[in-house]
Every structure is written in structure tokens, then in C-alpha cells.
Short mmCIF file of C-alpha atoms and ligand atoms in Angstrom, two decimals:
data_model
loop_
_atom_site.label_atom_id
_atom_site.label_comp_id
_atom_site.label_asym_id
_atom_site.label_seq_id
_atom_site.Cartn_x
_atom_site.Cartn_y
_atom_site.Cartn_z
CA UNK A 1 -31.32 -4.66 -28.94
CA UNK A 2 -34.53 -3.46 -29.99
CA UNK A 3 -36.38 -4.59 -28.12
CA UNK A 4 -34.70 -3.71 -24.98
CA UNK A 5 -34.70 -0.01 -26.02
CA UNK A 6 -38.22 -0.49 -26.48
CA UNK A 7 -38.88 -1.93 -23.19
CA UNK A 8 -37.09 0.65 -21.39
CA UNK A 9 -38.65 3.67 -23.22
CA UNK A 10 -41.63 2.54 -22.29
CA UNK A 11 -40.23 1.72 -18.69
CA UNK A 12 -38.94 5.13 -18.71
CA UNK A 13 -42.84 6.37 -19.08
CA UNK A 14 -43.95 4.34 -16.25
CA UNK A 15 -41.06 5.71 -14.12
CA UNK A 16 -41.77 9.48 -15.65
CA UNK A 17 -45.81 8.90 -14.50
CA UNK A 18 -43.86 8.66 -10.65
CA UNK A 19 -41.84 11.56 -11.21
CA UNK A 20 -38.24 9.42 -11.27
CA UNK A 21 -35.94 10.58 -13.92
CA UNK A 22 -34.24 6.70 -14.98
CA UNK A 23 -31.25 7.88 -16.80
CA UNK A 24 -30.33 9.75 -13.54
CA UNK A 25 -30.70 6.28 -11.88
CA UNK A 26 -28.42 4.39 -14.12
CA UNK A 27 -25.28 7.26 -13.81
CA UNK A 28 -26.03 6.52 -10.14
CA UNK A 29 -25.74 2.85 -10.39
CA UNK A 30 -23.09 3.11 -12.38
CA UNK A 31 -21.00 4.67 -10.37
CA UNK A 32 -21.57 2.24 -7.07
CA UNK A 33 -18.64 -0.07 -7.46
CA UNK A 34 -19.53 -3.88 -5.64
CA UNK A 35 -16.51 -5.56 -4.69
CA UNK A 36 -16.61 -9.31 -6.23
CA UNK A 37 -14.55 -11.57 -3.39
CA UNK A 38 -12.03 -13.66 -5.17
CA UNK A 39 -12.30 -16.85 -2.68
CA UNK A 40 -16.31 -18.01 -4.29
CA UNK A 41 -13.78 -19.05 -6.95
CA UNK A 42 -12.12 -21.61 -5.33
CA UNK A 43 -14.02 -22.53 -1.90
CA UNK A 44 -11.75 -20.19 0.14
CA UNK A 45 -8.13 -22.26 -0.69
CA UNK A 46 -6.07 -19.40 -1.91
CA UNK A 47 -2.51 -20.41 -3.17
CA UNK A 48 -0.43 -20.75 -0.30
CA UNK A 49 2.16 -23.51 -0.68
CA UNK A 50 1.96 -24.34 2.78
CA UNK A 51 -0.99 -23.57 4.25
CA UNK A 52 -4.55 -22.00 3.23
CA UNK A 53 -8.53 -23.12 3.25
CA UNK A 54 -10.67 -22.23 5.71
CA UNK A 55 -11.01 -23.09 9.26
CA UNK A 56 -12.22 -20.90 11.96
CA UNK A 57 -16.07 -21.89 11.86
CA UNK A 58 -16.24 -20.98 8.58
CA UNK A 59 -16.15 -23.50 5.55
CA UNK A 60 -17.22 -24.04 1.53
CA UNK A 61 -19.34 -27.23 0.77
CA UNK A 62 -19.76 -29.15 -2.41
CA UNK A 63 -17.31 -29.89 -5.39
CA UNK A 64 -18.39 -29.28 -8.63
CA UNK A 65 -16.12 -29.94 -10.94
CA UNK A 66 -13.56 -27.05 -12.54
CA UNK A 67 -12.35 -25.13 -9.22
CA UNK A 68 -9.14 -22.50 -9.78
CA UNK A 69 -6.19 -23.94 -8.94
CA UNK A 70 -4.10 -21.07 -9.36
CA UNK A 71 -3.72 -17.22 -9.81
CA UNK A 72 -4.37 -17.61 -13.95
CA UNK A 73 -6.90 -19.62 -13.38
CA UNK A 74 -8.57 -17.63 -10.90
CA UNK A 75 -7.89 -14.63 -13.27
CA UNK A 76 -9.59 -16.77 -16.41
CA UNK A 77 -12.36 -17.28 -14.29
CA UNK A 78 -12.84 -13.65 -13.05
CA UNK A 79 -12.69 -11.92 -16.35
CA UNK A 80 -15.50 -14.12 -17.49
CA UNK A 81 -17.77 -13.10 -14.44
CA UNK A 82 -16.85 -9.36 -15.05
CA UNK A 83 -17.68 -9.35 -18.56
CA UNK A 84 -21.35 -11.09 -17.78
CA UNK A 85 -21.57 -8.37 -14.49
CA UNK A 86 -22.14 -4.77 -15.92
CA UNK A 87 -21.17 -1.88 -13.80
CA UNK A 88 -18.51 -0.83 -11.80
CA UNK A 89 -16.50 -3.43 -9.69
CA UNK A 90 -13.57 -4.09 -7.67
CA UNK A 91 -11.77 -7.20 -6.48
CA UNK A 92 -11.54 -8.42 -3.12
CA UNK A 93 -8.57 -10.43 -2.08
CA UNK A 94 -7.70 -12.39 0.64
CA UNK A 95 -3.88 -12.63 1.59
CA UNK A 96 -3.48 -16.30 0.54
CA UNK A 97 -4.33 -15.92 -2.34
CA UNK A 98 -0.76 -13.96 -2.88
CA UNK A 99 0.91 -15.35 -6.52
CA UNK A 100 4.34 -16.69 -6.16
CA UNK A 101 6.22 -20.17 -6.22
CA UNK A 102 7.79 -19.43 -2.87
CA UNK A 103 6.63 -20.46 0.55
CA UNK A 104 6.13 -16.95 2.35
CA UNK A 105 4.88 -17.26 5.48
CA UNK A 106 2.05 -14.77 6.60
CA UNK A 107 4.02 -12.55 8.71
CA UNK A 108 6.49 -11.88 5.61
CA UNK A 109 3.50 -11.31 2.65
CA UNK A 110 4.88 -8.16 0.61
CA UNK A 111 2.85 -5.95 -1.97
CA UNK A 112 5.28 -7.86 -4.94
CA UNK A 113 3.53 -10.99 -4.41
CA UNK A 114 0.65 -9.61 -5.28
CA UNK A 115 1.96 -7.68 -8.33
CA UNK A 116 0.31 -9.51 -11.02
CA UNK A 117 -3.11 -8.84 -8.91
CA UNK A 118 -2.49 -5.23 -9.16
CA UNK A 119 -1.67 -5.66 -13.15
CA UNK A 120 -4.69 -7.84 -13.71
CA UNK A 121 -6.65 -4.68 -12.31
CA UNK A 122 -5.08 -2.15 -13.88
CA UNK A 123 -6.51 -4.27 -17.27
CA UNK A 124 -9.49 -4.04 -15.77
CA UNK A 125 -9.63 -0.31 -14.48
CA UNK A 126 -10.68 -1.32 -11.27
CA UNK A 127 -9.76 -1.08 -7.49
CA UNK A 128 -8.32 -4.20 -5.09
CA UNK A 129 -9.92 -4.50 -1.70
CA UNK A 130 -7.78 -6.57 0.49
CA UNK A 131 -8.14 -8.77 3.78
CA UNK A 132 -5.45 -10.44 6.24
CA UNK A 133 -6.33 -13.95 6.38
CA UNK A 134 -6.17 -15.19 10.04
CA UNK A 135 -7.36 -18.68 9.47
CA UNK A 136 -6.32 -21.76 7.72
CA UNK A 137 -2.87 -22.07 9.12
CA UNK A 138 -1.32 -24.18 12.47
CA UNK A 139 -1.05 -21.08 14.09
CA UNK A 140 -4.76 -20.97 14.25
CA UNK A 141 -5.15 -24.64 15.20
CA UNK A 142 -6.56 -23.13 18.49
CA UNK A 143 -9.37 -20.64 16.69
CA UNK A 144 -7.55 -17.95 18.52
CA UNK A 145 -5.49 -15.44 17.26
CA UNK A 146 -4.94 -12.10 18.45
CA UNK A 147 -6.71 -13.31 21.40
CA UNK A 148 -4.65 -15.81 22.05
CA UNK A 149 -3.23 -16.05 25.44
CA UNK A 150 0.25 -17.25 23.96
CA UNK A 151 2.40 -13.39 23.25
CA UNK A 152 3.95 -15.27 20.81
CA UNK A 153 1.28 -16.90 18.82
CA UNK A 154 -0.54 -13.04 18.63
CA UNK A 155 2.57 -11.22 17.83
CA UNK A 156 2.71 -13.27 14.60
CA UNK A 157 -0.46 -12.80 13.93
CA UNK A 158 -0.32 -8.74 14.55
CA UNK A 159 2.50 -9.13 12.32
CA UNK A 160 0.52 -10.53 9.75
CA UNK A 161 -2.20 -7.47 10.14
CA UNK A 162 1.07 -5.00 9.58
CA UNK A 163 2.56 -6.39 6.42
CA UNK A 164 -1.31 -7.12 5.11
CA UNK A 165 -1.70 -3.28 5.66
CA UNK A 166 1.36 -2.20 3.57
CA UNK A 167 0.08 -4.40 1.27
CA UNK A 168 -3.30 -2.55 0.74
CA UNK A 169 -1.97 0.60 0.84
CA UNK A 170 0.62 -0.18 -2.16
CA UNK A 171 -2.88 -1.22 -4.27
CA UNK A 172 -4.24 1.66 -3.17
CA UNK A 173 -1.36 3.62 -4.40
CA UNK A 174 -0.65 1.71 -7.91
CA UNK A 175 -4.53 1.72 -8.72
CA UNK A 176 -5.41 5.28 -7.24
CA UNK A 177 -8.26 3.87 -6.29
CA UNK A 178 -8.89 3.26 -2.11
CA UNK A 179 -8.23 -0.24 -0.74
CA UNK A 180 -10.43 -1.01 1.72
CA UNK A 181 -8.88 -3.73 4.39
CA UNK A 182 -11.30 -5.59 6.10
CA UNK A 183 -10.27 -7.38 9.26
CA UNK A 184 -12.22 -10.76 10.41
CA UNK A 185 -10.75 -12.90 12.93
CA UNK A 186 -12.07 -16.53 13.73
CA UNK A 187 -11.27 -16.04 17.36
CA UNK A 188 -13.89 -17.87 19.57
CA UNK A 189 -14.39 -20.62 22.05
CA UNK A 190 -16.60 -24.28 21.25
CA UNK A 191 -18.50 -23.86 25.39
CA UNK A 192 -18.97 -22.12 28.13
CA UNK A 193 -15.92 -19.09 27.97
CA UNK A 194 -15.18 -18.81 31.84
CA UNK A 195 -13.00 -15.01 30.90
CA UNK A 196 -14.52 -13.58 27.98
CA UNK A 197 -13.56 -10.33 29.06
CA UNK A 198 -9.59 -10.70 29.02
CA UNK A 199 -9.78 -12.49 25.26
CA UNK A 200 -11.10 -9.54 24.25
CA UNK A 201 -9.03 -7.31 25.81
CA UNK A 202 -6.10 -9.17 24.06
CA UNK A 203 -8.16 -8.88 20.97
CA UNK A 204 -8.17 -4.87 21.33
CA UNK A 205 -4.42 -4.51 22.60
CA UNK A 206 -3.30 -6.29 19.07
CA UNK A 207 -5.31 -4.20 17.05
CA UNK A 208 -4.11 -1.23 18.83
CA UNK A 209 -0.80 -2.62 17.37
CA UNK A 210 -2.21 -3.83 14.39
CA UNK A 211 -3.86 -0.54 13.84
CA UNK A 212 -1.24 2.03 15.19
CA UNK A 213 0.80 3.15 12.00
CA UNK A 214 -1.45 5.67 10.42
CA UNK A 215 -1.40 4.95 6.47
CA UNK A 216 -3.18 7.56 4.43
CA UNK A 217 -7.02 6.66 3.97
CA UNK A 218 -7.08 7.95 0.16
CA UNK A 219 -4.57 4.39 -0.19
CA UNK A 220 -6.50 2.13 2.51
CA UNK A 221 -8.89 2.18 5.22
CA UNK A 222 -9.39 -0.55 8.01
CA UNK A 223 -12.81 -2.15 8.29
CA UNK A 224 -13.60 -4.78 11.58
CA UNK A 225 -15.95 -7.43 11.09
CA UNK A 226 -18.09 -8.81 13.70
CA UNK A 227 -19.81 -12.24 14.22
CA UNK A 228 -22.23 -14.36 16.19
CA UNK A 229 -20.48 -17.74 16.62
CA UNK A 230 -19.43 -20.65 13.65
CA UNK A 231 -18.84 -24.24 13.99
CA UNK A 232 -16.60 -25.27 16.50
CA UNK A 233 -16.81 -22.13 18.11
CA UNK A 234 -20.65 -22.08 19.24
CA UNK A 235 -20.27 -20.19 22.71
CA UNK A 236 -18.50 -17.12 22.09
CA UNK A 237 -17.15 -15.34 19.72
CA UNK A 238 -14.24 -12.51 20.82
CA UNK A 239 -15.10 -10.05 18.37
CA UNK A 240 -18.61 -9.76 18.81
CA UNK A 241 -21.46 -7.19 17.44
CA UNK A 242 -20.47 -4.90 20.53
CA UNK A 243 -16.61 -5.43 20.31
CA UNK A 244 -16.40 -4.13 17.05
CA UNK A 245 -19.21 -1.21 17.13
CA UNK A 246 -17.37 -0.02 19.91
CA UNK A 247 -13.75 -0.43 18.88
CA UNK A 248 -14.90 1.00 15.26
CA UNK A 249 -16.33 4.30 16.89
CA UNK A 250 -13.41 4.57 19.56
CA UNK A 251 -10.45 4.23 15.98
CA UNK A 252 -12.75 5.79 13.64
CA UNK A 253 -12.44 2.61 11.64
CA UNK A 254 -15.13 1.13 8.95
CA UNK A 255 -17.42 -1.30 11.02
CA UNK A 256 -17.98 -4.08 8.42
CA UNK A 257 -21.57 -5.87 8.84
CA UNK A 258 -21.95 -8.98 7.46
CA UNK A 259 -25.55 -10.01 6.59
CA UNK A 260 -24.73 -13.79 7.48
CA UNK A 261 -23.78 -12.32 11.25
CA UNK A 262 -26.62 -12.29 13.17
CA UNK A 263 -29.39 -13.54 14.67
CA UNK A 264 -31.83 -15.35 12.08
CA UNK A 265 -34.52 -12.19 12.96
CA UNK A 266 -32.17 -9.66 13.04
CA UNK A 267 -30.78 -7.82 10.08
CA UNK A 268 -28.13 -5.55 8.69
CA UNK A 269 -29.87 -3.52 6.39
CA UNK A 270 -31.61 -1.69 10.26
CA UNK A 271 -28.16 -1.72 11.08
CA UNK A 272 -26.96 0.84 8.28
CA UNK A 273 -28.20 4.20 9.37
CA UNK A 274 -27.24 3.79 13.28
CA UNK A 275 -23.58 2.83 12.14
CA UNK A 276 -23.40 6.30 9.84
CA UNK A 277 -24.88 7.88 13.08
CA UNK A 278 -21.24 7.00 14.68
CA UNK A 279 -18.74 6.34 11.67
CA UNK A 280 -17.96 8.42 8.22
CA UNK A 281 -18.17 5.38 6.45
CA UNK A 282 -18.63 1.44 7.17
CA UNK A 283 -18.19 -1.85 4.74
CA UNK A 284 -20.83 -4.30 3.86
CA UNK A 285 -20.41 -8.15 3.57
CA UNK A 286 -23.38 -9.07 1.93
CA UNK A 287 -24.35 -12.68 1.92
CA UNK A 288 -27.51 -14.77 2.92
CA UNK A 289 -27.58 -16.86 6.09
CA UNK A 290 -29.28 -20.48 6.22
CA UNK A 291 -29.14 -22.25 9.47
CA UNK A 292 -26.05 -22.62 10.66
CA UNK A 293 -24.21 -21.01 7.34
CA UNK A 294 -23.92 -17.28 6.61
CA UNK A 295 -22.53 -17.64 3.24
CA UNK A 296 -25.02 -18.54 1.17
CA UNK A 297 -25.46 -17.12 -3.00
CA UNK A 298 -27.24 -13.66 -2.39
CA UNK A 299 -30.64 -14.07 -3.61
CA UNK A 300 -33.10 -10.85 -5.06
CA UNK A 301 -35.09 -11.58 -1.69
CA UNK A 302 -36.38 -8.87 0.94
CA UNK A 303 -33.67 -8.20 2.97
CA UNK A 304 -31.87 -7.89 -0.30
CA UNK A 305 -33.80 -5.07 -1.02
CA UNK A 306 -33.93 -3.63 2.23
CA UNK A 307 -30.03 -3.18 2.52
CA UNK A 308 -29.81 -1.75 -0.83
CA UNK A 309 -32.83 0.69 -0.17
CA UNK A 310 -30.73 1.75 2.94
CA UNK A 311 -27.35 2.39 1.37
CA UNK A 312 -29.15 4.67 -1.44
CA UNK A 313 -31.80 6.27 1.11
CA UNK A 314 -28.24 7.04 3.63
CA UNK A 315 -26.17 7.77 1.01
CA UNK A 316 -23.56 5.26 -1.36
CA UNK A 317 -20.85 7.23 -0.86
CA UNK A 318 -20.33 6.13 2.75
CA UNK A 319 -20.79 2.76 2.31
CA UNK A 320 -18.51 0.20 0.52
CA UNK A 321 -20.05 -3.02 -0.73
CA UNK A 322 -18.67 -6.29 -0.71
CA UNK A 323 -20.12 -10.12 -1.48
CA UNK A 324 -18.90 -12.47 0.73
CA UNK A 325 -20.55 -16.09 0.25
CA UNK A 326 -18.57 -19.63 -1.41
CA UNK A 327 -20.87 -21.90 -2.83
CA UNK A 328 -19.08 -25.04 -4.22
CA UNK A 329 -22.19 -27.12 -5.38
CA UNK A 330 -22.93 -24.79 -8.45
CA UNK A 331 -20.90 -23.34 -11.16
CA UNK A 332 -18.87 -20.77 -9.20
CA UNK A 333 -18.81 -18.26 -11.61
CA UNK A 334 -22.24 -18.61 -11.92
CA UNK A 335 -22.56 -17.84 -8.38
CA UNK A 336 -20.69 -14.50 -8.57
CA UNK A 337 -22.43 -13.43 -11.56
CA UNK A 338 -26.18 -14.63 -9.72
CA UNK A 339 -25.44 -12.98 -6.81
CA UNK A 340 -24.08 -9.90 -7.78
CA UNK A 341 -26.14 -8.86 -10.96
CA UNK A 342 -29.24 -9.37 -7.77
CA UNK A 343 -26.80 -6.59 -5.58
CA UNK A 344 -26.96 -4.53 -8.63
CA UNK A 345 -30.86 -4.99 -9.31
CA UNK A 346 -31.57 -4.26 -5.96
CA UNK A 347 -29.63 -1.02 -6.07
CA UNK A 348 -31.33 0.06 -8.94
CA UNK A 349 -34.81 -0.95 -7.86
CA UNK A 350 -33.52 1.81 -4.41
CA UNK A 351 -32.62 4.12 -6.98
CA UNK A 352 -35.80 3.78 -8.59
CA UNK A 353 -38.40 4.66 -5.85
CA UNK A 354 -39.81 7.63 -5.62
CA UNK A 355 -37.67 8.04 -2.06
CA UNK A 356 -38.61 11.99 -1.46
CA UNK A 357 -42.24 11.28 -1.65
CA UNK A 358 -42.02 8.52 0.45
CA UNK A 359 -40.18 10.23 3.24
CA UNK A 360 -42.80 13.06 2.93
CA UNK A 361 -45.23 10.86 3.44
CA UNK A 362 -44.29 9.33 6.50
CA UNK A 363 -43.25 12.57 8.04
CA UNK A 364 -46.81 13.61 7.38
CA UNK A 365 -48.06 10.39 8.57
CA UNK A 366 -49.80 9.03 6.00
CA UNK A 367 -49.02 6.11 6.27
CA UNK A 368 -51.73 4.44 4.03
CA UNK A 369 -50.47 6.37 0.96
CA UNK A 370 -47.15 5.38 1.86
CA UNK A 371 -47.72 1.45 2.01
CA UNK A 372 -49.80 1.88 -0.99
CA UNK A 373 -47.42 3.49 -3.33
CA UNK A 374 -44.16 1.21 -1.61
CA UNK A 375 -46.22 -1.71 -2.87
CA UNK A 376 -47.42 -0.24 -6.21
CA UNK A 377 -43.50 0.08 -6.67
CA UNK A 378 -42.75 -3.95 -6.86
CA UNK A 379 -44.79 -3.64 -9.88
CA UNK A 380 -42.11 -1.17 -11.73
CA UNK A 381 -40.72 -2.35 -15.08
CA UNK A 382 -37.47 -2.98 -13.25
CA UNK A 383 -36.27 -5.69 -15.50
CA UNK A 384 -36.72 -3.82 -18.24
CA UNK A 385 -34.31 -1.10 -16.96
CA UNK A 386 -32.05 -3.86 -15.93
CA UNK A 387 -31.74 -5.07 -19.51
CA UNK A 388 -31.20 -1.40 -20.56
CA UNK A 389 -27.64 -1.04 -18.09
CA UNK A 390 -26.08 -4.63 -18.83
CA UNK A 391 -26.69 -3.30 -22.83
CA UNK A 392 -25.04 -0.04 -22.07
CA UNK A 393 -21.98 -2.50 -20.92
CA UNK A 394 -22.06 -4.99 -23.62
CA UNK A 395 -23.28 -7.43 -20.48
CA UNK A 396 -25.93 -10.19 -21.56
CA UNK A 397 -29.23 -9.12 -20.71
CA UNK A 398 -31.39 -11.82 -18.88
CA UNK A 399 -30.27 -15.59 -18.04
CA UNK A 400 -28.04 -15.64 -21.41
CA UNK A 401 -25.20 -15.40 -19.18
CA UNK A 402 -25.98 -18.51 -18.57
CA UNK A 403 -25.06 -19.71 -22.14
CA UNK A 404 -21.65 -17.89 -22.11
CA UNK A 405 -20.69 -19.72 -18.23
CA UNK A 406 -21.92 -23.03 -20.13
CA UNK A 407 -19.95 -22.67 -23.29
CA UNK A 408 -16.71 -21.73 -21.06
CA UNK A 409 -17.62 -24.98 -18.59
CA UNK A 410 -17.39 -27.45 -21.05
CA UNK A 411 -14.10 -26.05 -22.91
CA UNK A 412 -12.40 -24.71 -19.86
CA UNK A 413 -13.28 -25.81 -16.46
CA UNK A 414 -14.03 -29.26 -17.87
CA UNK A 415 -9.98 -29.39 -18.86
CA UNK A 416 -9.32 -28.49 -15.18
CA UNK A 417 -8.72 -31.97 -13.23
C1 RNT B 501 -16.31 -15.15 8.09
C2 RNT B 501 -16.34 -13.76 7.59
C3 RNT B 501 -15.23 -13.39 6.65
C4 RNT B 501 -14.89 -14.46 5.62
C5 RNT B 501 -13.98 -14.01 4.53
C6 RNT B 501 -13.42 -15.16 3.78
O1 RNT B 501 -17.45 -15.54 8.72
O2 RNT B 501 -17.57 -13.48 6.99
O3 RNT B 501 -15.52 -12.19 6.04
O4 RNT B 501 -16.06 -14.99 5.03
O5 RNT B 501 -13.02 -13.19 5.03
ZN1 ZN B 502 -17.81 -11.61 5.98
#
């Protein structure tokens, strides 16, 4: 402990030299809540008794040893990662991940089966994010869903959006804390898609439906996530880039980018400020796309840094942030804590540029100066203020999280077969 107050006073004086105050940096970060997604803890399965996993072009590889298997499991495993993560968080759920010994089908879900969710965060003090989950079931054999052509097949589905809706709201409402509800749809065609256009004028009818009971936004707000293509469905996706920056604007929904998305050269964090041109506030999925996968562990890289700089430089309040990657080859909750103690570094390293002189710069052009001192920046003590915050939190500082995950491996996750 010493030495980490020693390191960061004499962080501090670096930071001071630059004009940045750093304990007004760490309230800041403190107060940015990043929304850990339950499913990295078991490869996107949930607990359905009849359904579940992932389909839909997306999908979880590897299988080390010690997945959940169940709601306390899950729980076991989260309260570890949230102890090693300082900071504030919230929870993201998916709907099958729901905790009861009945088969409900998804069209019947009710806030009660997720009361020992809401209890679990109430322990925790934090909020519950929550997402419909319109994949891994028969009645998306066809990777459509509200754009099916079947009436039938998307009324179910639409029904499934209502109930998942209530469901938010009621966290919202026992946690007085906001729920955000972040719709994603697999819907999408393998080759060449003859009428794109009336798919996705189904897909806007059913979230007219979906969307039309008003709910009040300090319980829940709707977010509408957009893709590119995944496997199996390669040549068009229904609720596209477009669809959803349109449809977002039109409903004064959240637009939720995902970082995994897009085209390999194009990026959310450019994405941020034209979306809070158009929208109060929008959701993030961050992630990290390789190849043909979009959820890989988010790494401390560049575009890291670049989204992060953009949510502090537009303003945190307006945008929510959520992980959203399932890595089953490493210890998974190694891969929440990884990836989002690097979120929270790269927040603070935003928080910790000398922003005002930057923008003054380039209004003034001077450009040189600016490059200079952006560059002289990656050269900040950053760890050592890093160290400071998980301290402040009774988090480990550096990779001794690492010892903690190990320790719980071989006495927990190693019983788990
Ligand atoms: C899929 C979307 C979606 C899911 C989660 C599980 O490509 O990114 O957000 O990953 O809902
Ligand atoms: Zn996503």
C-alpha cells in the first residue's frame, strides 16, 4: 500500500505539471458504471430447461473446464469478478438466463423469475441491464424472427419483446436504478436476399408493436443493435447499420453500437459523436472483432482508447457501456475481469488528458503541438493511478487478480464437472 500511494503522489505531480487535477479524474471514473454481461460466464447457454445457447451467427468457442451451470453458480462466479473489478458496475442479463425449475416458454418470462437476480443486485448495490433473447430456440431455426414472413412465428416473438420489457422495467423499479433493454435480433439471410426491403419492413412493424407501450425511461429504456452479417447468415442482415440509425432517431430509442459490427476498417468509437448528434443517449457493446468473430476479450488496444476518449470528450452521461464478448478457451472470469479492468483503464487514461488544451489546439490549428503533446500523453504514469482506484476499492492492484481467479479455479470450478 505504500508504495502505491507513493507512485500515485508522484503520478499526481506529473499529471499537476499538465494542469489535470487526478482526484477529479477518479470521482469521474468512479461514477461511470460498465455493465459486466452475464453470458462470458457460461458461453451464452443461459438456464432454460428447454431451449437456450446461441445460434443466429453468433457462437462461444473453446471449453475450459469449470463453466456455470446454473444461476448460483453463475452468481459464485460473478461476485468473484466484481470483487477483482473496482468501480461502479451493473449486470447485464439475457432472458434465458431467467432462475426457475419450470419450463417457461419465452413469450410467458415474468419479472419473478428473475427475482433472485434482482436480490443478488440489491447485495451488490448495483443496476440490471436486460436483453430479450431472440435466438437459441426452434422458433428461430430459420434465423428470422420478427422478420419472419410467418404472422405467427413474429407474433411470438413480439410477444417475447413485451413480457422482456415488463421485465426490465420491474428491475428498474426494485433497484431504482435504469434498466437499459437492448434489442439484437439474429434475423438475416445465408445468399443473395431477392426482397430485402419487405424483411425489414416486417422487422419495423414488430417493433412498432414491440415498442408501442410507453414504460417510464427512469425504469427502462430500449436500445437497437445493429450488425454486418454472422455465420450462416453472410448476405444480409435485416437490421442493418442504417435500419437501426434510422429506426433509433424516428422512436427516440438508444442506438446500441457494437464494436464487433462493422467493417474490419471501420469503427465505433467515430461513430459516437454523430449518434449524440441525433439521440439523447445511445448504448455501447464493446468487444473486439477478429475475422469472422466480433466477440473477442477487449484488449487495452487503440480503438480501445479511442471509444473511451469519445464517451468522456462527448460526455458519459449519455452513453451507457456494456461488454459483450464469450471467450470459452480461458478462465472466464478471467476474461471479464481482463477485459473490463482495460474499459476502465481506458476511461481513466480519457479522463486523464489534458482534453481542453487539446481542443484549443486544434481549433487554433496547431496541429504539431497537438500531436506532440497527444503522444507525450501515452507516456503518463497511468498505471500508477490505476493501482491508486482498485486500492480505493479493496480491488487487487496489478495481475494479482490473477492469484485470487487461480486459488478459486482449483477449489471451485475444478469441483464443477
Ligand atoms: C450478437 C450481438 C448481441 C449478442 C448478445 C448475446 O452479435 O452482439 O449483442 O452478443 O446479445
Ligand atoms: Zn452486441
Amino acid at each position: 500500500m505504500k508504495n502505491i500511494e507513493t507512485n500515485f503522489r508522484s503520478a499526481c505531480e506529473k499529471y499537476a505539471a499538465l494542469d489535470i487535477n487526478v482526484e477529479k479524474a477518479l470521482e469521474e471514473l468512479a461514477g461511470i458504471p460498465i455493465s459486466l454481461h452475464c453470458w462470458q460466464g457460461d458461453d451464452v447457454n443461459g438456464f432454460e430447461k428447454h431451449a437456450g445457447g446461441t445460434s443466429g451467427g453468433i457462437l462461444a468457442t473453446g471449453n475450459y473446464p469449470g463453466m456455470a451451470r446454473n444461476p448460483g453458480e453463475l452468481r459464485a462466479d460473478l461476485d468473484l469478478a466484481f470483487k477483482l473489478i473496482p468501480g461502479a458496475k451493473k449486470l447485464n442479463l439475457h432472458a434465458i438466463y431467467l432462475d426457475t425449475d419450470k419450463i417457461v416458454e419465452r413469450n410467458k418470462v415474468e419479472p419473478e423469475h428473475f427475482a433472485s437476480w434482482i436480490d443478488w443486485a440489491k447485495t451488490k448495490n448495483c443496476g440490471l441491464d436486460f436483453n430479450p433473447t431472440f435466438f437459441g430456440h426452434p422458433k428461430a431455426a430459420d434465423n428470422l424472427t420478427l422478420s419472419h414472413p410467418d404472422k405467427g412465428i413474429r407474433n411470438f416473438w413480439i410477444e417475447h419483446g413485451i413480457a422482456c420489457r415488463k421485465i426490465a422495467a420491474a428491475m428498474g423499479k426494485a433497484l431504482g436504478k435504469v434498466c437499459i433493454m437492448n434489442t439484437w435480433v439474429p434475423d438475416g439471410f445465408k445468399d443473395i436476399t431477392v426482397d430485402r426491403g419487405s424483411a425489414r419492413k416486417r422487422l419495423a412493424d414488430s417493433l412498432d408493436q414491440m415498442f408501442a407501450e410507453k414504460l417510464p425511461a427512469k425504469y427502462m429504456r430500449d436500445a437497437v443493435e445493429s450488425k454486418l452479417f454472422g455465420i450462416g447468415v453472410e448476405s444480409c442482415t435485416v437490421g442493418s447499420n442504417e435500419f437501426y440509425f434510422g429506426y433509433a432517431v424516428k422512436n427516440a430509442l438508444l442506438l446500441c453500437l457494437d464494436s464487433g459490427h462493422f467493417h474490419p476498417t471501420e469503427v465505433i468509437s467515430d461513430k459516437i459523436s454523430s449518434a449524440l448528434c441525433f439521440l439523447d443517449e445511445i448504448l455501447l457493446h464493446v468487444s473486439r472483432p477478429v475475422r469472422w468473430d466480433s466477440d473477442h476479450v477487449v484488449l487495452f488496444d487503440d480503438e480501445l482508447q479511442n471509444i473511451a476518449a469519445e464517451i468522456i470528450r462527448n460526455g458519459a452521461r449519455r452513453v451507457h457501456i456494456g461488454l459483450d464478448y464469450f471467450d470459452g478457451t480461458i478462465n472466464r472470469i478471467a476474461a471479464w475481469t481482463i477485459g473490463t479492468r482495460n474499459m476502465q483503464k481506458a476511461l481513466l487514461a480519457a479522463l486523464l488528458q489534458p482534453r481542453k488544451e487539446l481542443a484549443e489546439m486544434e481549433k487554433k490549428f496547431s496541429n504539431t503541438r497537438k500531436l506532440a503533446l497527444l503522444e507525450e500523453c501515452k507516456q503518463l504514469p497511468l498505471g500508477a493511478v490505476y493501482d491508486y482506484f482498485c486500492a480505493q476499492y479493496d480491488a487487487p492492484c496489478g495481475i494479482t487478480y490473477m492469484d485470487e481467479i487461480e486459488k478459486y479455479e482449483k477449489t471451485v470450478l475444478a469441483a464443477r464437472k
